[in-house]
């Protein structure tokens, strides 16, 4: 099911639930109930519950957005480091240079065509990707420079391979959900409490109040969906892409 459809259904469901509860509450209310009088303490509690929950939502959104941005930065770092390895290998003899570039291209091709799907479907990187990167490392580290010029290029190449490996490990750690389960429990419980406090204000069955209550619940549903969507940087709607690899290695996706 498309994620936009899930979001739409979730927002509609939140609106429908609030409207149904309001209508049922209004029907069950006694005839002598004074809906114009709401204790000041309830209004005060409702205000502060809304403020606290808004802060929690803001922190949650900031947290998942930061995790997603860090995942994108790791992908960019890995792609740039591998491109530097491929380019700096030009100082080596033709056979060594071609072997390094071929292994780099093989690794990048595997990442964008196979490993990315594995991260989205299973939340983990592949053993084959690790093997291919180890082959690149062996190509670089096992070569013995034959001149001062090659010796000067050796250590920077080793450093770039290490940087790519470090970025890959960071990418592997970001494949799953970043939000702990206890936080999700707090977010959902807070949503129920916040929306529930609307009924403590003795909402009436007027069109204006029903529309506002429905929009308020739909907004909370949208924000929760947004957090869920950002929570897995490589597997959901607004996911990190392979563009950094494809821009530096145009033929990798073929």
Coordinates of C-alpha atoms in Angstrom, one line a residue:
X1 CA 0.0 0.0 0.0
X2 CA 1.5 3.4 -1.0
X3 CA 2.6 5.5 2.0
X4 CA 0.5 8.5 0.9
X5 CA -2.6 6.3 1.1
X6 CA -1.6 5.1 4.6
X7 CA -1.2 8.7 5.7
X8 CA -4.5 9.7 4.2
X9 CA -6.3 6.8 5.8
X10 CA -4.7 7.5 9.2
X11 CA -5.7 11.1 9.1
X12 CA -9.3 10.3 8.1
X13 CA -9.5 7.6 10.8
X14 CA -8.4 10.1 13.4
X15 CA -11.0 12.6 12.3
X16 CA -13.8 9.9 12.2
X17 CA -12.9 8.6 15.7
X18 CA -13.0 12.1 17.2
X19 CA -16.3 13.0 15.5
X20 CA -17.9 9.6 16.5
X21 CA -16.9 10.0 20.1
X22 CA -18.1 13.6 20.2
X23 CA -21.5 12.6 18.8
X24 CA -21.8 9.6 21.2
X25 CA -20.8 11.8 24.2
X26 CA -23.3 14.4 23.2
X27 CA -26.1 11.8 22.9
X28 CA -25.2 10.3 26.3
X29 CA -25.0 13.6 28.1
X30 CA -27.8 14.4 30.5
X31 CA -30.3 17.1 29.6
X32 CA -29.3 19.3 32.5
X33 CA -25.6 19.3 31.7
X34 CA -24.2 22.8 31.5
X35 CA -21.7 22.7 28.6
X36 CA -20.8 26.4 29.0
X37 CA -19.0 25.9 32.3
X38 CA -15.6 24.2 32.2
X39 CA -13.5 24.3 35.4
X40 CA -10.5 26.5 35.1
X41 CA -8.2 23.7 36.2
X42 CA -9.3 21.5 33.2
X43 CA -8.5 24.4 30.8
X44 CA -5.1 24.8 32.5
X45 CA -4.3 21.1 32.4
X46 CA -5.4 20.9 28.7
X47 CA -3.1 23.8 27.8
X48 CA -0.1 22.4 29.5
X49 CA -0.6 18.9 28.2
X50 CA -0.8 20.3 24.7
X51 CA 2.4 22.3 25.2
X52 CA 4.4 19.4 26.7
X53 CA 3.2 17.1 23.9
X54 CA 4.1 19.7 21.3
X55 CA 7.6 19.8 22.7
X56 CA 7.9 16.0 22.7
X57 CA 6.7 15.9 19.1
X58 CA 9.2 18.6 18.1
X59 CA 12.1 16.8 19.7
X60 CA 11.1 13.5 18.1
X61 CA 10.9 15.1 14.6
X62 CA 14.2 16.8 15.1
X63 CA 15.8 13.5 16.3
X64 CA 14.6 11.4 13.3
X65 CA 15.5 14.2 10.9
X66 CA 19.0 14.5 12.3
X67 CA 19.4 10.7 12.0
X68 CA 18.3 10.8 8.3
X69 CA 20.6 13.7 7.6
X70 CA 23.5 11.8 9.2
X71 CA 22.7 8.8 7.0
X72 CA 22.8 10.9 3.9
X73 CA 26.1 12.4 5.0
X74 CA 27.5 8.9 5.5
X75 CA 26.5 7.9 2.0
X76 CA 28.0 11.1 0.5
X77 CA 31.3 10.5 2.5
X78 CA 31.5 6.9 1.3
X79 CA 30.9 7.8 -2.4
X80 CA 33.4 10.6 -2.3
X81 CA 36.1 8.5 -0.6
X82 CA 35.7 5.7 -3.2
X83 CA 35.8 8.2 -6.0
X84 CA 39.0 9.6 -4.6
X85 CA 40.5 6.1 -4.5
X86 CA 39.6 5.6 -8.1
X87 CA 41.0 8.9 -9.2
X88 CA 44.2 8.9 -7.2
X89 CA 45.1 5.4 -8.4
X90 CA 46.2 7.0 -11.7
X91 CA 49.7 7.4 -10.3
X92 CA 50.1 3.6 -10.2
X93 CA 51.0 1.3 -13.1
X94 CA 48.2 0.6 -15.6
X95 CA 47.5 -3.0 -14.4
X96 CA 47.3 -1.9 -10.7
X97 CA 45.3 1.2 -11.5
X98 CA 42.8 -0.8 -13.6
X99 CA 42.4 -3.5 -11.0
X100 CA 41.7 -0.9 -8.3
X101 CA 39.2 0.9 -10.4
X102 CA 37.5 -2.3 -11.5
X103 CA 37.1 -3.4 -7.9
X104 CA 35.8 0.0 -6.8
X105 CA 33.2 0.0 -9.7
X106 CA 32.2 -3.6 -8.7
X107 CA 31.6 -2.5 -5.1
X108 CA 29.7 0.6 -6.0
X109 CA 27.6 -1.3 -8.6
X110 CA 26.7 -3.9 -5.9
X111 CA 25.8 -1.2 -3.4
X112 CA 23.4 0.7 -5.7
X113 CA 21.8 -2.4 -7.4
X114 CA 21.7 -5.0 -4.6
X115 CA 22.8 -3.8 -1.2
X116 CA 20.4 -0.8 -1.2
X117 CA 17.4 -3.1 -1.7
X118 CA 18.7 -5.4 1.1
X119 CA 18.9 -2.4 3.4
X120 CA 15.3 -1.4 2.6
X121 CA 13.9 -5.0 2.8
X122 CA 15.9 -6.5 5.6
X123 CA 17.6 -3.6 7.4
X124 CA 21.2 -4.8 6.9
X125 CA 24.1 -4.6 4.5
X126 CA 25.3 -7.6 2.6
X127 CA 28.3 -9.9 3.1
X128 CA 29.1 -9.5 -0.5
X129 CA 29.4 -5.8 -0.2
X130 CA 31.9 -6.3 2.7
X131 CA 33.8 -8.8 0.6
X132 CA 34.1 -6.4 -2.3
X133 CA 35.2 -3.5 -0.1
X134 CA 37.9 -5.8 1.4
X135 CA 39.1 -6.5 -2.1
X136 CA 39.5 -2.8 -2.7
X137 CA 41.4 -2.4 0.5
X138 CA 43.7 -5.3 -0.4
X139 CA 44.4 -3.8 -3.8
X140 CA 45.5 -0.6 -2.2
X141 CA 47.4 -1.8 0.9
X142 CA 49.1 -4.8 -0.7
X143 CA 50.8 -2.7 -3.4
X144 CA 54.4 -1.8 -2.8
X145 CA 55.2 1.7 -4.2
X146 CA 58.1 1.6 -6.6
X147 CA 58.9 5.3 -6.6
X148 CA 58.8 8.4 -4.4
X149 CA 55.8 9.7 -6.3
X150 CA 53.9 6.4 -5.8
X151 CA 54.9 6.4 -2.1
X152 CA 53.5 9.9 -1.6
X153 CA 50.1 8.7 -3.0
X154 CA 50.0 5.5 -1.0
X155 CA 49.0 6.8 2.4
X156 CA 46.3 9.1 1.1
X157 CA 44.8 6.1 -0.8
X158 CA 44.9 4.0 2.4
X159 CA 43.2 6.8 4.3
X160 CA 40.4 7.1 1.7
X161 CA 39.7 3.4 1.9
X162 CA 39.6 3.6 5.7
X163 CA 37.2 6.6 5.4
X164 CA 34.9 4.6 3.0
X165 CA 34.9 1.6 5.4
X166 CA 34.0 3.9 8.3
X167 CA 31.2 5.5 6.3
X168 CA 29.9 2.0 5.3
X169 CA 29.9 0.9 8.9
X170 CA 27.9 4.0 9.9
X171 CA 25.5 3.3 7.0
X172 CA 25.1 -0.2 8.3
X173 CA 24.2 1.1 11.7
X174 CA 21.6 3.4 10.3
X175 CA 19.6 0.9 8.2
X176 CA 17.0 0.1 10.9
X177 CA 14.6 2.2 12.9
X178 CA 16.3 4.8 15.1
X179 CA 13.4 5.6 17.5
X180 CA 13.2 3.3 20.5
X181 CA 10.0 1.4 21.3
X182 CA 9.5 3.2 24.6
X183 CA 9.6 6.5 22.8
X184 CA 6.9 5.3 20.4
X185 CA 4.8 4.3 23.4
X186 CA 5.1 7.8 24.8
X187 CA 4.2 9.4 21.5
X188 CA 1.1 7.3 21.0
X189 CA 0.0 7.6 24.6
X190 CA 0.6 11.3 24.5
X191 CA -1.5 11.6 21.3
X192 CA -4.4 9.7 23.0
X193 CA -4.2 11.9 26.1
X194 CA -3.9 15.1 24.2
X195 CA -6.9 14.4 21.9
X196 CA -8.8 13.0 24.9
X197 CA -8.4 16.3 26.7
X198 CA -10.5 17.9 24.0
X199 CA -13.5 16.1 25.3
X200 CA -12.8 17.3 28.8
X201 CA -13.5 20.8 27.5
X202 CA -17.1 19.8 26.9
X203 CA -16.9 20.1 23.1
X204 CA -20.3 20.7 21.5
X205 CA -21.8 19.2 18.4
X206 CA -21.4 22.4 16.3
X207 CA -19.9 22.2 12.8
X208 CA -17.1 24.6 13.7
X209 CA -16.0 22.6 16.8
X210 CA -16.3 19.3 15.1
X211 CA -14.2 20.5 12.2
X212 CA -11.5 22.0 14.5
X213 CA -11.4 18.8 16.6
X214 CA -11.1 16.7 13.5
X215 CA -8.3 18.9 12.1
X216 CA -6.5 18.8 15.4
X217 CA -6.5 15.0 15.5
X218 CA -5.6 14.8 11.8
X219 CA -2.6 17.1 12.5
X220 CA -1.3 14.8 15.3
X221 CA -1.8 11.7 13.0
X222 CA 0.2 13.5 10.3
X223 CA 3.1 14.4 12.7
X224 CA 3.2 10.8 14.0
X225 CA 3.3 9.5 10.5
X226 CA 6.1 11.9 9.6
X227 CA 8.2 10.7 12.5
X228 CA 7.5 7.1 11.5
X229 CA 8.5 7.9 7.9
X230 CA 11.8 9.5 8.8
X231 CA 12.6 6.8 11.4
X232 CA 14.2 4.4 8.9
X233 CA 16.5 6.5 6.7
X234 CA 16.9 3.9 4.0
X235 CA 13.6 2.0 3.8
X236 CA 10.6 4.4 3.9
X237 CA 9.1 7.2 1.8
X238 CA 11.5 10.0 2.4
X239 CA 14.6 7.8 2.2
X240 CA 18.2 8.5 1.6
X241 CA 19.0 7.8 -2.1
X242 CA 21.9 6.4 -4.1
X243 CA 22.4 9.8 -5.9
X244 CA 25.9 10.4 -4.4
X245 CA 27.1 7.1 -5.8
X246 CA 25.4 7.6 -9.2
X247 CA 26.6 11.1 -9.6
X248 CA 30.3 10.1 -9.2
X249 CA 29.9 6.7 -10.8
X250 CA 27.4 7.2 -13.6
X251 CA 27.5 3.6 -14.9
X252 CA 27.1 2.0 -11.5
X253 CA 23.3 1.5 -11.9
X254 CA 23.6 -0.3 -15.2

